[in-house]
Amino acid sequence: MGYSERIKSVYQNQLQEIRDKGIFKQERYIHSSQAADIEVEFPVGASIKRVINICANNYLGLSSHPEVIKAAHEGLDSRGYGMSSVRFICGTQDIHRQLERKMTEFLGTEDTILFPSCMDANAGVFEAILTADDVMISDRLVHASIIDGMRLCSAQHDTFKHSDMEHLESKLQLHADKRLKVVINDGVYSMDGDTAKLDEMVALCEKYDAMLFVDESHASGFIGKTGRGTHEKCGVLGKMDIITTTFGKALGGASGGCVSGRREIVEMCRQKARPYLFSNTIAPVVVSGVLKVLDILSQSTERRDKLETNTAYWRKGLSEAGFILKDGDTPIVPVMLFNAKLSQDFSKDLFEEGVYAIGFFFPVVPNGAARIRTQISAAHEIHHLDKALDAFRKVGKKYNILGKTKQEIIEMFGL
Amino acid sequence: MENIKDVVLEYVINEYLEDDEEELNYDSPLISGGIVDSFSMVSLKRFLENKYKIQIPDDKATPEAFDTVNSIVALVNSFVKK
């Protein structure tokens, strides 16, 4: 029992500092399934409010799909609840390998290995395949889980300016003497909703004998004509060396992730990746659900098509209302407010109007780039989007920011 | 020989600043000020090694030694053959 008053005060002071900065995170309890309409208790103890959800990663609306739920039930009945083992002892069922094969086919790669999460896939993959003789060259805006993975790896690390191909090329030249080079980026950037230039990156990687890594967590299932991902959109299906992705967003939204790509790289992960070696893999119930998700997606592109239509409708509505949006065509649509406090106040007011969307500010996004990040889903119907647009217009009017320029908003609210 | 200070400052501005309005001087804190992250230090180290034909051992390439243009110049000078 060494938890003295002194130790306790260290943590209490740190927590107070977080509160003082106004960045203390609080959960909102949802009393329903994940869907377009959800029932939320916020703040804790408040009466439950039914709101439209426009901040979930439920892009395809499959989180509570009846067929997915049914498949999960069947998986639970036939393969049980838990494995009580890591994969290579007695934690691999036929359905785990079946899912790996299906993902390989879906992503257009050579092989796939499951991980407990995409966070774990990103944490494990670099250390498994690189050594101190190698270099990782990453886009400066890659996801936090990739940064953690690179920190765990002994290879040298360098960065290039976000989506700047000229800068990337200069880095490939700078590190020409390394044994192996890997260019690392997200397919769709989660805060801005822009997509990576994978076609140009493939060309650069071929020119400089480098591998290409992409995290497709915000792309798998809906980006590209048949939803394979950013590599499909960019016309480089079959040319990706390493893809990581999640089952925790569009692909059912439960949990789990994978590394998919070149056969040898996947095999190296199976031999060396620590989150794979030292943690149970995805539970059978979730594997069964994801298998059904992939069945649904292979039968029809209806859901990703609806998502595309919804996204265009939403972007057009917000633009016409006079909001400043980040350019792009993905279902991640950031509404720029610039000022951190305004983003928080705006989010609270939207909630009052029955719309659930979160304000993001520094350090999650750059200083002075605070925003409401909206995320559209195939589960949304036009009436959801119309009601949410009404709420945005009403709150936008309250703060007098409709039709205003960035400079004008900053002058009114500061940075 | 061109002024090392200005070469390093120009490199840092081109390499790390995203916004043209930001200003840097020889004593601006680069790493502790959040302008250069410890990962990106690698390219700066390699640039210096290539430019001045020197080898900076990893134990000398500390975040403190790379924190300002002035401290970087001092580090480079300690390796450049007189």
CSV table of C-alpha atoms in Angstrom, one decimal:
chain,number,residue,atom,x,y,z
A,1,MET,CA,0.0,0.0,0.0
A,2,GLY,CA,2.4,2.7,-1.2
A,3,TYR,CA,-0.3,5.0,-2.6
A,4,SER,CA,0.5,7.9,-0.3
A,5,GLU,CA,-1.1,11.3,-0.1
A,6,ARG,CA,2.0,12.6,-2.0
A,7,ILE,CA,1.5,10.2,-4.8
A,8,LYS,CA,-2.3,10.9,-4.9
A,9,SER,CA,-1.7,14.6,-5.1
A,10,VAL,CA,0.6,14.2,-8.1
A,11,TYR,CA,-2.3,12.7,-10.1
A,12,GLN,CA,-4.9,15.1,-8.6
A,13,ASN,CA,-2.8,18.0,-9.7
A,14,GLN,CA,-2.4,16.6,-13.2
A,15,LEU,CA,-6.1,16.0,-13.5
A,16,GLN,CA,-6.8,19.6,-12.3
A,17,GLU,CA,-4.4,20.9,-15.0
A,18,ILE,CA,-6.4,19.1,-17.6
A,19,ARG,CA,-9.7,20.5,-16.2
A,20,ASP,CA,-8.1,24.0,-16.1
A,21,LYS,CA,-7.2,23.9,-19.7
A,22,GLY,CA,-10.8,23.0,-20.5
A,23,ILE,CA,-9.8,19.7,-22.2
A,24,PHE,CA,-11.1,17.2,-19.7
A,25,LYS,CA,-12.9,14.5,-21.6
A,26,GLN,CA,-16.3,13.3,-20.4
A,27,GLU,CA,-18.2,10.3,-21.8
A,28,ARG,CA,-21.8,10.6,-22.8
A,29,TYR,CA,-23.8,7.5,-22.0
A,30,ILE,CA,-25.9,6.0,-24.8
A,31,HIS,CA,-28.9,4.0,-23.8
A,32,SER,CA,-29.6,2.5,-27.3
A,33,SER,CA,-27.9,0.6,-30.1
A,34,GLN,CA,-25.5,2.6,-32.4
A,35,ALA,CA,-27.7,4.1,-35.1
A,36,ALA,CA,-28.8,7.3,-36.8
A,37,ASP,CA,-31.1,8.1,-33.8
A,38,ILE,CA,-29.6,7.4,-30.4
A,39,GLU,CA,-30.7,8.0,-26.8
A,40,VAL,CA,-28.1,9.9,-24.8
A,41,GLU,CA,-27.7,10.7,-21.1
A,42,PHE,CA,-25.6,13.9,-20.9
A,43,PRO,CA,-24.5,15.1,-18.6
A,44,VAL,CA,-24.5,12.1,-16.3
A,45,GLY,CA,-27.8,12.0,-14.4
A,46,ALA,CA,-29.7,14.1,-17.0
A,47,SER,CA,-32.9,12.8,-18.5
A,48,ILE,CA,-32.4,10.7,-21.7
A,49,LYS,CA,-32.5,12.7,-24.9
A,50,ARG,CA,-33.2,11.3,-28.4
A,51,VAL,CA,-30.8,12.9,-30.8
A,52,ILE,CA,-29.5,12.4,-34.4
A,53,ASN,CA,-26.0,11.0,-34.3
A,54,ILE,CA,-23.6,12.6,-36.8
A,55,CYS,CA,-20.3,11.7,-35.1
A,56,ALA,CA,-20.1,8.0,-35.3
A,57,ASN,CA,-17.8,6.0,-37.6
A,58,ASN,CA,-20.8,3.9,-38.6
A,59,TYR,CA,-20.3,4.9,-42.2
A,60,LEU,CA,-22.3,2.0,-43.7
A,61,GLY,CA,-24.9,1.8,-41.0
A,62,LEU,CA,-24.0,-1.8,-40.3
A,63,SER,CA,-23.3,-1.5,-36.5
A,64,SER,CA,-26.9,-2.6,-35.7
A,65,HIS,CA,-27.8,-4.3,-39.0
A,66,PRO,CA,-30.3,-7.2,-38.3
A,67,GLU,CA,-28.3,-9.7,-40.5
A,68,VAL,CA,-25.0,-8.8,-38.8
A,69,ILE,CA,-26.6,-9.3,-35.4
A,70,LYS,CA,-28.1,-12.6,-36.5
A,71,ALA,CA,-24.8,-13.8,-37.8
A,72,ALA,CA,-23.1,-12.8,-34.5
A,73,HIS,CA,-25.7,-14.7,-32.5
A,74,GLU,CA,-25.1,-17.8,-34.7
A,75,GLY,CA,-21.3,-17.4,-34.2
A,76,LEU,CA,-21.8,-17.2,-30.5
A,77,ASP,CA,-23.9,-20.4,-30.5
A,78,SER,CA,-21.5,-22.4,-32.8
A,79,ARG,CA,-18.1,-21.1,-31.7
A,80,GLY,CA,-18.7,-19.9,-28.2
A,81,TYR,CA,-17.8,-16.7,-26.4
A,82,GLY,CA,-14.1,-16.6,-25.8
A,83,MET,CA,-10.9,-18.4,-26.8
A,84,SER,CA,-8.9,-18.1,-23.5
A,85,SER,CA,-5.7,-18.3,-25.6
A,86,VAL,CA,-3.5,-16.4,-28.0
A,87,ARG,CA,-3.7,-17.4,-31.7
A,88,PHE,CA,-0.6,-19.7,-31.8
A,89,ILE,CA,-1.4,-21.8,-28.8
A,90,CYS,CA,-5.1,-22.7,-29.1
A,91,GLY,CA,-6.8,-19.4,-30.0
A,92,THR,CA,-7.3,-19.9,-33.7
A,93,GLN,CA,-10.6,-21.1,-35.1
A,94,ASP,CA,-11.5,-21.9,-38.7
A,95,ILE,CA,-13.5,-18.7,-38.8
A,96,HIS,CA,-10.4,-16.6,-37.9
A,97,ARG,CA,-8.6,-17.9,-41.0
A,98,GLN,CA,-11.7,-17.6,-43.0
A,99,LEU,CA,-12.0,-13.9,-42.2
A,100,GLU,CA,-8.3,-13.4,-43.0
A,101,ARG,CA,-8.9,-15.0,-46.5
A,102,LYS,CA,-12.0,-12.9,-47.1
A,103,MET,CA,-10.2,-9.7,-46.1
A,104,THR,CA,-7.3,-10.6,-48.5
A,105,GLU,CA,-9.8,-11.0,-51.3
A,106,PHE,CA,-11.7,-7.8,-50.3
A,107,LEU,CA,-8.6,-5.6,-50.1
A,108,GLY,CA,-6.9,-7.2,-53.1
A,109,THR,CA,-3.7,-8.2,-51.3
A,110,GLU,CA,-1.7,-11.5,-50.8
A,111,ASP,CA,-2.5,-12.3,-47.2
A,112,THR,CA,-4.0,-11.0,-44.0
A,113,ILE,CA,-3.4,-11.3,-40.3
A,114,LEU,CA,-6.0,-10.3,-37.6
A,115,PHE,CA,-5.2,-8.1,-34.7
A,116,PRO,CA,-7.3,-7.3,-31.6
A,117,SER,CA,-7.6,-3.8,-32.9
A,118,CYS,CA,-6.2,-1.6,-35.7
A,119,MET,CA,-4.4,0.3,-32.9
A,120,ASP,CA,-2.6,-3.1,-32.2
A,121,ALA,CA,-2.0,-3.7,-35.9
A,122,ASN,CA,-0.2,-0.3,-36.2
A,123,ALA,CA,1.6,-0.9,-32.9
A,124,GLY,CA,2.9,-4.2,-34.0
A,125,VAL,CA,3.6,-4.1,-37.7
A,126,PHE,CA,6.7,-1.8,-37.9
A,127,GLU,CA,8.7,-3.5,-35.2
A,128,ALA,CA,7.9,-6.9,-36.8
A,129,ILE,CA,9.3,-6.0,-40.2
A,130,LEU,CA,12.0,-3.3,-39.8
A,131,THR,CA,15.3,-3.0,-38.1
A,132,ALA,CA,17.7,-0.2,-37.2
A,133,ASP,CA,19.1,-0.4,-40.8
A,134,ASP,CA,15.7,0.8,-42.2
A,135,VAL,CA,13.7,4.1,-42.3
A,136,MET,CA,10.1,4.9,-41.9
A,137,ILE,CA,9.0,8.1,-43.8
A,138,SER,CA,5.6,9.2,-42.6
A,139,ASP,CA,3.1,11.9,-43.5
A,140,ARG,CA,3.0,14.5,-40.7
A,141,LEU,CA,-0.7,14.0,-40.0
A,142,VAL,CA,-0.8,10.2,-39.6
A,143,HIS,CA,-3.0,8.7,-36.9
A,144,ALA,CA,-1.7,8.6,-33.3
A,145,SER,CA,-1.6,4.7,-33.3
A,146,ILE,CA,0.9,4.8,-36.2
A,147,ILE,CA,3.1,7.2,-34.3
A,148,ASP,CA,3.0,4.9,-31.3
A,149,GLY,CA,3.9,1.9,-33.6
A,150,MET,CA,6.9,3.9,-35.1
A,151,ARG,CA,8.1,4.7,-31.6
A,152,LEU,CA,8.2,1.0,-30.7
A,153,CYS,CA,10.4,0.3,-33.8
A,154,SER,CA,14.2,0.7,-34.0
A,155,ALA,CA,14.2,1.9,-37.6
A,156,GLN,CA,15.0,5.5,-38.2
A,157,HIS,CA,12.0,7.8,-38.6
A,158,ASP,CA,11.5,10.9,-40.8
A,159,THR,CA,8.4,12.8,-41.9
A,160,PHE,CA,7.1,14.6,-44.9
A,161,LYS,CA,4.7,17.6,-45.1
A,162,HIS,CA,1.1,16.5,-45.4
A,163,SER,CA,0.4,15.1,-48.8
A,164,ASP,CA,3.4,17.0,-50.3
A,165,MET,CA,4.8,14.6,-52.9
A,166,GLU,CA,7.8,16.8,-53.7
A,167,HIS,CA,8.8,16.8,-50.1
A,168,LEU,CA,8.3,13.0,-49.9
A,169,GLU,CA,10.5,12.5,-52.9
A,170,SER,CA,13.3,14.6,-51.3
A,171,LYS,CA,13.0,12.3,-48.3
A,172,LEU,CA,13.2,9.2,-50.4
A,173,GLN,CA,16.4,10.6,-51.9
A,174,LEU,CA,17.8,11.6,-48.5
A,175,HIS,CA,17.4,8.1,-47.2
A,176,ALA,CA,18.5,6.2,-50.4
A,177,ASP,CA,21.2,4.4,-48.5
A,178,LYS,CA,18.9,2.6,-46.1
A,179,ARG,CA,18.3,-1.2,-46.4
A,180,LEU,CA,14.5,-0.8,-46.5
A,181,LYS,CA,12.3,2.3,-46.8
A,182,VAL,CA,8.6,2.4,-45.9
A,183,VAL,CA,6.4,5.4,-46.8
A,184,ILE,CA,3.6,5.6,-44.3
A,185,ASN,CA,0.2,7.4,-44.5
A,186,ASP,CA,-3.5,7.3,-43.8
A,187,GLY,CA,-5.8,6.5,-46.7
A,188,VAL,CA,-8.4,9.0,-45.4
A,189,TYR,CA,-7.3,11.5,-42.8
A,190,SER,CA,-9.7,11.3,-39.9
A,191,MET,CA,-9.7,15.0,-38.9
A,192,ASP,CA,-9.8,16.7,-42.3
A,193,GLY,CA,-11.5,14.0,-44.4
A,194,ASP,CA,-9.0,14.3,-47.3
A,195,THR,CA,-7.6,11.3,-49.1
A,196,ALA,CA,-4.0,10.3,-49.7
A,197,LYS,CA,-2.5,10.5,-53.2
A,198,LEU,CA,-1.8,6.8,-53.4
A,199,ASP,CA,-1.3,6.7,-57.2
A,200,GLU,CA,1.5,9.2,-56.9
A,201,MET,CA,2.9,7.4,-53.9
A,202,VAL,CA,3.0,4.1,-55.7
A,203,ALA,CA,4.9,5.7,-58.5
A,204,LEU,CA,7.4,7.3,-56.1
A,205,CYS,CA,7.8,4.0,-54.2
A,206,GLU,CA,8.5,2.1,-57.4
A,207,LYS,CA,11.1,4.7,-58.5
A,208,TYR,CA,12.9,4.7,-55.2
A,209,ASP,CA,12.5,1.0,-54.2
A,210,ALA,CA,10.4,1.7,-51.2
A,211,MET,CA,7.4,0.0,-49.6
A,212,LEU,CA,4.0,1.7,-49.2
A,213,PHE,CA,1.9,1.5,-46.0
A,214,VAL,CA,-1.6,2.8,-45.7
A,215,ASP,CA,-4.0,2.8,-42.8
A,216,GLU,CA,-7.5,2.4,-44.3
A,217,SER,CA,-9.5,2.6,-41.1
A,218,HIS,CA,-11.6,5.5,-42.4
A,219,ALA,CA,-11.9,4.1,-45.9
A,220,SER,CA,-12.4,0.3,-45.9
A,221,GLY,CA,-16.0,-0.5,-47.0
A,222,PHE,CA,-16.9,2.7,-48.7
A,223,ILE,CA,-14.1,4.6,-50.5
A,224,GLY,CA,-13.7,3.5,-54.2
A,225,LYS,CA,-16.4,2.3,-56.6
A,226,THR,CA,-16.9,-1.0,-54.8
A,227,GLY,CA,-15.8,0.2,-51.3
A,228,ARG,CA,-12.4,-1.5,-51.3
A,229,GLY,CA,-10.7,1.6,-50.1
A,230,THR,CA,-8.5,4.5,-51.1
A,231,HIS,CA,-6.3,2.2,-53.3
A,232,GLU,CA,-9.4,1.4,-55.4
A,233,LYS,CA,-10.3,5.1,-55.7
A,234,CYS,CA,-6.7,5.9,-56.8
A,235,GLY,CA,-6.6,3.0,-59.3
A,236,VAL,CA,-3.8,1.1,-57.5
A,237,LEU,CA,-5.6,-2.0,-56.3
A,238,GLY,CA,-3.1,-4.8,-56.0
A,239,LYS,CA,-0.2,-2.5,-55.6
A,240,MET,CA,-0.3,-1.9,-51.9
A,241,ASP,CA,2.5,-3.5,-49.8
A,242,ILE,CA,0.9,-3.0,-46.4
A,243,ILE,CA,-2.7,-2.1,-45.5
A,244,THR,CA,-3.9,-1.8,-41.9
A,245,THR,CA,-7.6,-1.4,-41.2
A,246,THR,CA,-10.3,-1.8,-38.6
A,247,PHE,CA,-13.5,-3.7,-38.1
A,248,GLY,CA,-14.5,-1.0,-35.6
A,249,LYS,CA,-15.8,1.6,-38.0
A,250,ALA,CA,-17.6,0.9,-41.3
A,251,LEU,CA,-17.1,-2.9,-41.2
A,252,GLY,CA,-19.6,-3.6,-38.5
A,253,GLY,CA,-18.2,-1.2,-35.9
A,254,ALA,CA,-17.5,-3.8,-33.1
A,255,SER,CA,-13.7,-4.1,-32.8
A,256,GLY,CA,-10.6,-5.7,-34.2
A,257,GLY,CA,-8.3,-4.9,-37.1
A,258,CYS,CA,-5.8,-6.5,-39.4
A,259,VAL,CA,-2.5,-6.1,-41.4
A,260,SER,CA,-3.0,-7.1,-45.0
A,261,GLY,CA,-0.4,-7.1,-47.8
A,262,ARG,CA,2.6,-8.9,-49.1
A,263,ARG,CA,2.7,-12.5,-48.1
A,264,GLU,CA,6.2,-12.2,-46.4
A,265,ILE,CA,5.2,-9.2,-44.4
A,266,VAL,CA,2.1,-10.9,-43.1
A,267,GLU,CA,4.2,-13.9,-42.2
A,268,MET,CA,6.7,-11.7,-40.4
A,269,CYS,CA,3.8,-10.3,-38.3
A,270,ARG,CA,2.7,-13.8,-37.5
A,271,GLN,CA,6.2,-14.6,-36.2
A,272,LYS,CA,7.1,-11.3,-34.5
A,273,ALA,CA,4.2,-8.9,-34.0
A,274,ARG,CA,3.8,-8.5,-30.2
A,275,PRO,CA,0.1,-7.6,-30.0
A,276,TYR,CA,-0.6,-10.7,-32.1
A,277,LEU,CA,1.7,-12.9,-30.1
A,278,PHE,CA,0.7,-11.7,-26.6
A,279,SER,CA,-3.0,-11.0,-26.8
A,280,ASN,CA,-6.1,-12.9,-27.6
A,281,THR,CA,-7.4,-12.2,-31.1
A,282,ILE,CA,-10.9,-11.0,-32.0
A,283,ALA,CA,-13.7,-13.0,-30.3
A,284,PRO,CA,-15.7,-15.5,-32.4
A,285,VAL,CA,-18.9,-13.5,-32.1
A,286,VAL,CA,-17.2,-10.5,-33.7
A,287,VAL,CA,-15.5,-12.6,-36.4
A,288,SER,CA,-18.9,-14.0,-37.3
A,289,GLY,CA,-20.4,-10.5,-37.6
A,290,VAL,CA,-17.6,-9.2,-39.8
A,291,LEU,CA,-17.9,-12.2,-42.1
A,292,LYS,CA,-21.5,-11.3,-42.6
A,293,VAL,CA,-20.6,-7.6,-43.2
A,294,LEU,CA,-18.2,-8.7,-46.0
A,295,ASP,CA,-21.0,-10.9,-47.5
A,296,ILE,CA,-23.4,-7.9,-47.5
A,297,LEU,CA,-20.8,-5.7,-49.1
A,298,SER,CA,-19.9,-8.2,-51.8
A,299,GLN,CA,-23.5,-8.6,-52.8
A,300,SER,CA,-24.2,-4.9,-53.5
A,301,THR,CA,-22.7,-1.5,-53.4
A,302,GLU,CA,-26.1,0.0,-52.4
A,303,ARG,CA,-24.9,1.1,-48.9
A,304,ARG,CA,-21.7,2.8,-50.1
A,305,ASP,CA,-23.7,4.4,-52.9
A,306,LYS,CA,-26.3,5.8,-50.4
A,307,LEU,CA,-23.4,7.1,-48.3
A,308,GLU,CA,-22.0,8.9,-51.3
A,309,THR,CA,-25.4,10.5,-52.0
A,310,ASN,CA,-26.0,11.4,-48.4
A,311,THR,CA,-22.5,12.9,-48.2
A,312,ALA,CA,-23.0,15.1,-51.3
A,313,TYR,CA,-26.4,16.2,-49.9
A,314,TRP,CA,-24.9,17.1,-46.5
A,315,ARG,CA,-21.9,19.0,-48.0
A,316,LYS,CA,-24.1,21.0,-50.3
A,317,GLY,CA,-26.6,21.8,-47.5
A,318,LEU,CA,-23.9,23.1,-45.2
A,319,SER,CA,-22.1,25.1,-47.9
A,320,GLU,CA,-25.3,26.7,-49.0
A,321,ALA,CA,-26.1,27.6,-45.4
A,322,GLY,CA,-22.8,29.5,-45.4
A,323,PHE,CA,-20.5,27.3,-43.4
A,324,ILE,CA,-16.8,26.9,-44.1
A,325,LEU,CA,-16.0,23.3,-44.8
A,326,LYS,CA,-12.8,21.4,-45.5
A,327,ASP,CA,-12.6,20.4,-49.1
A,328,GLY,CA,-13.1,16.8,-50.0
A,329,ASP,CA,-15.7,14.1,-50.9
A,330,THR,CA,-15.5,11.7,-48.0
A,331,PRO,CA,-18.2,11.3,-45.4
A,332,ILE,CA,-15.9,13.1,-42.9
A,333,VAL,CA,-17.1,16.7,-43.2
A,334,PRO,CA,-15.4,19.2,-40.9
A,335,VAL,CA,-17.3,22.4,-40.2
A,336,MET,CA,-14.6,25.0,-39.5
A,337,LEU,CA,-15.1,27.3,-36.5
A,338,PHE,CA,-11.4,28.1,-35.8
A,339,ASN,CA,-12.0,29.1,-32.1
A,340,ALA,CA,-11.8,26.3,-29.5
A,341,LYS,CA,-14.5,27.7,-27.2
A,342,LEU,CA,-16.8,28.4,-30.1
A,343,SER,CA,-16.5,24.7,-31.2
A,344,GLN,CA,-17.5,23.6,-27.7
A,345,ASP,CA,-20.4,26.1,-27.4
A,346,PHE,CA,-21.6,25.2,-30.9
A,347,SER,CA,-21.6,21.5,-30.0
A,348,LYS,CA,-23.6,22.1,-26.8
A,349,ASP,CA,-26.2,24.1,-28.7
A,350,LEU,CA,-26.5,21.5,-31.4
A,351,PHE,CA,-27.2,18.9,-28.7
A,352,GLU,CA,-30.0,21.1,-27.4
A,353,GLU,CA,-31.4,21.1,-30.9
A,354,GLY,CA,-31.3,17.3,-31.0
A,355,VAL,CA,-28.1,16.8,-33.0
A,356,TYR,CA,-25.1,15.0,-31.5
A,357,ALA,CA,-21.7,16.3,-33.0
A,358,ILE,CA,-18.5,16.9,-31.3
A,359,GLY,CA,-16.2,20.0,-31.4
A,360,PHE,CA,-12.5,19.3,-31.8
A,361,PHE,CA,-9.7,21.7,-31.0
A,362,PHE,CA,-6.0,21.8,-30.2
A,363,PRO,CA,-4.1,19.4,-29.6
A,364,VAL,CA,-6.3,17.0,-31.6
A,365,VAL,CA,-6.3,19.5,-34.5
A,366,PRO,CA,-3.8,22.4,-35.1
A,367,ASN,CA,-4.1,25.5,-33.0
A,368,GLY,CA,-6.7,27.9,-34.5
A,369,ALA,CA,-8.3,25.1,-36.5
A,370,ALA,CA,-11.1,24.1,-34.1
A,371,ARG,CA,-14.1,22.5,-35.8
A,372,ILE,CA,-17.2,20.4,-35.5
A,373,ARG,CA,-16.4,17.1,-37.2
A,374,THR,CA,-19.5,15.7,-38.8
A,375,GLN,CA,-19.6,12.1,-40.1
A,376,ILE,CA,-22.3,10.9,-42.5
A,377,SER,CA,-23.7,7.4,-42.5
A,378,ALA,CA,-25.7,5.2,-44.9
A,379,ALA,CA,-28.0,4.8,-41.9
A,380,HIS,CA,-29.1,8.5,-42.2
A,381,GLU,CA,-32.2,9.2,-44.2
A,382,ILE,CA,-32.8,12.6,-45.8
A,383,HIS,CA,-35.1,13.6,-43.0
A,384,HIS,CA,-32.2,13.1,-40.5
A,385,LEU,CA,-29.9,15.3,-42.6
A,386,ASP,CA,-32.6,18.0,-43.1
A,387,LYS,CA,-33.2,18.2,-39.4
A,388,ALA,CA,-29.5,18.3,-38.7
A,389,LEU,CA,-29.1,21.1,-41.3
A,390,ASP,CA,-31.9,23.0,-39.6
A,391,ALA,CA,-30.1,22.8,-36.3
A,392,PHE,CA,-26.8,23.8,-37.9
A,393,ARG,CA,-28.4,26.8,-39.5
A,394,LYS,CA,-30.1,27.9,-36.3
A,395,VAL,CA,-27.0,27.7,-34.2
A,396,GLY,CA,-24.9,29.2,-37.0
A,397,LYS,CA,-27.3,32.2,-37.0
A,398,LYS,CA,-27.1,32.5,-33.3
A,399,TYR,CA,-23.3,33.0,-33.5
A,400,ASN,CA,-23.7,35.1,-36.7
A,401,ILE,CA,-21.1,33.1,-38.6
A,402,LEU,CA,-23.1,32.1,-41.7
A,403,GLY,CA,-21.5,33.4,-44.8
A,404,LYS,CA,-18.6,34.8,-42.9
A,405,THR,CA,-15.0,34.3,-43.9
A,406,LYS,CA,-12.3,32.7,-41.8
A,407,GLN,CA,-10.9,36.1,-41.1
A,408,GLU,CA,-14.3,37.5,-40.0
A,409,ILE,CA,-14.9,34.6,-37.7
A,410,ILE,CA,-11.5,34.9,-36.1
A,411,GLU,CA,-12.0,38.7,-35.6
A,412,MET,CA,-15.3,37.9,-33.8
A,413,PHE,CA,-14.2,35.1,-31.6
A,414,GLY,CA,-10.3,35.2,-31.6
A,415,LEU,CA,-8.1,32.2,-32.2
B,1,MET,CA,32.1,29.8,-46.4
B,2,GLU,CA,28.4,30.6,-46.1
B,3,ASN,CA,27.1,31.4,-42.7
B,4,ILE,CA,26.1,28.2,-41.0
B,5,LYS,CA,23.5,30.0,-38.9
B,6,ASP,CA,21.6,31.2,-41.9
B,7,VAL,CA,21.9,27.9,-43.7
B,8,VAL,CA,20.4,26.1,-40.7
B,9,LEU,CA,17.7,28.7,-40.2
B,10,GLU,CA,16.7,28.6,-43.9
B,11,TYR,CA,16.5,24.8,-43.8
B,12,VAL,CA,14.4,24.8,-40.6
B,13,ILE,CA,12.0,27.3,-42.1
B,14,ASN,CA,11.6,25.4,-45.4
B,15,GLU,CA,11.4,22.0,-43.8
B,16,TYR,CA,9.2,22.5,-40.8
B,17,LEU,CA,7.1,25.7,-41.0
B,18,GLU,CA,3.7,25.1,-42.6
B,19,ASP,CA,2.5,28.7,-42.3
B,20,ASP,CA,4.5,31.5,-43.9
B,21,GLU,CA,3.4,34.0,-41.3
B,22,GLU,CA,5.3,32.2,-38.5
B,23,GLU,CA,8.6,33.8,-37.6
B,24,LEU,CA,11.8,32.1,-36.4
B,25,ASN,CA,15.0,33.4,-35.1
B,26,TYR,CA,18.3,31.9,-34.0
B,27,ASP,CA,17.0,31.3,-30.5
B,28,SER,CA,13.5,30.1,-31.2
B,29,PRO,CA,12.9,26.9,-29.3
B,30,LEU,CA,12.4,24.3,-32.1
B,31,ILE,CA,11.8,21.0,-30.3
B,32,SER,CA,10.5,22.3,-26.9
B,33,GLY,CA,8.5,24.9,-28.8
B,34,GLY,CA,6.7,22.2,-30.8
B,35,ILE,CA,8.0,23.3,-34.2
B,36,VAL,CA,10.2,20.3,-34.8
B,37,ASP,CA,9.1,16.9,-33.4
B,38,SER,CA,11.8,14.5,-32.2
B,39,PHE,CA,11.1,12.3,-35.2
B,40,SER,CA,11.6,15.0,-37.7
B,41,MET,CA,15.0,15.8,-36.1
B,42,VAL,CA,16.3,12.9,-38.2
B,43,SER,CA,16.2,14.8,-41.5
B,44,LEU,CA,17.9,17.8,-39.9
B,45,LYS,CA,20.7,15.6,-38.6
B,46,ARG,CA,21.2,14.0,-42.0
B,47,PHE,CA,21.1,17.3,-43.7
B,48,LEU,CA,23.8,18.7,-41.5
B,49,GLU,CA,25.9,15.5,-41.9
B,50,ASN,CA,25.7,15.6,-45.7
B,51,LYS,CA,26.2,19.4,-46.0
B,52,TYR,CA,29.2,19.7,-43.7
B,53,LYS,CA,30.6,16.2,-44.3
B,54,ILE,CA,30.5,15.3,-40.6
B,55,GLN,CA,29.1,12.4,-38.4
B,56,ILE,CA,27.1,13.4,-35.4
B,57,PRO,CA,26.9,10.4,-33.0
B,58,ASP,CA,23.4,9.6,-31.8
B,59,ASP,CA,24.3,10.3,-28.2
B,60,LYS,CA,25.2,13.9,-29.2
B,61,ALA,CA,22.1,14.4,-31.2
B,62,THR,CA,19.9,15.2,-28.2
B,63,PRO,CA,16.7,17.2,-28.3
B,64,GLU,CA,18.6,19.8,-26.2
B,65,ALA,CA,21.4,20.1,-28.7
B,66,PHE,CA,18.8,20.5,-31.5
B,67,ASP,CA,16.6,22.9,-29.7
B,68,THR,CA,17.7,26.2,-31.3
B,69,VAL,CA,19.5,27.3,-34.4
B,70,ASN,CA,22.3,28.6,-32.2
B,71,SER,CA,22.7,25.3,-30.3
B,72,ILE,CA,22.7,23.4,-33.6
B,73,VAL,CA,25.4,25.6,-35.0
B,74,ALA,CA,27.5,25.0,-31.8
B,75,LEU,CA,27.0,21.3,-32.3
B,76,VAL,CA,28.0,21.4,-35.9
B,77,ASN,CA,31.1,23.5,-35.2
B,78,SER,CA,32.3,21.0,-32.7
B,79,PHE,CA,32.5,18.4,-35.4
B,80,VAL,CA,33.7,20.5,-38.4
B,81,LYS,CA,37.4,20.1,-39.0
B,82,LYS,CA,39.1,23.4,-38.3
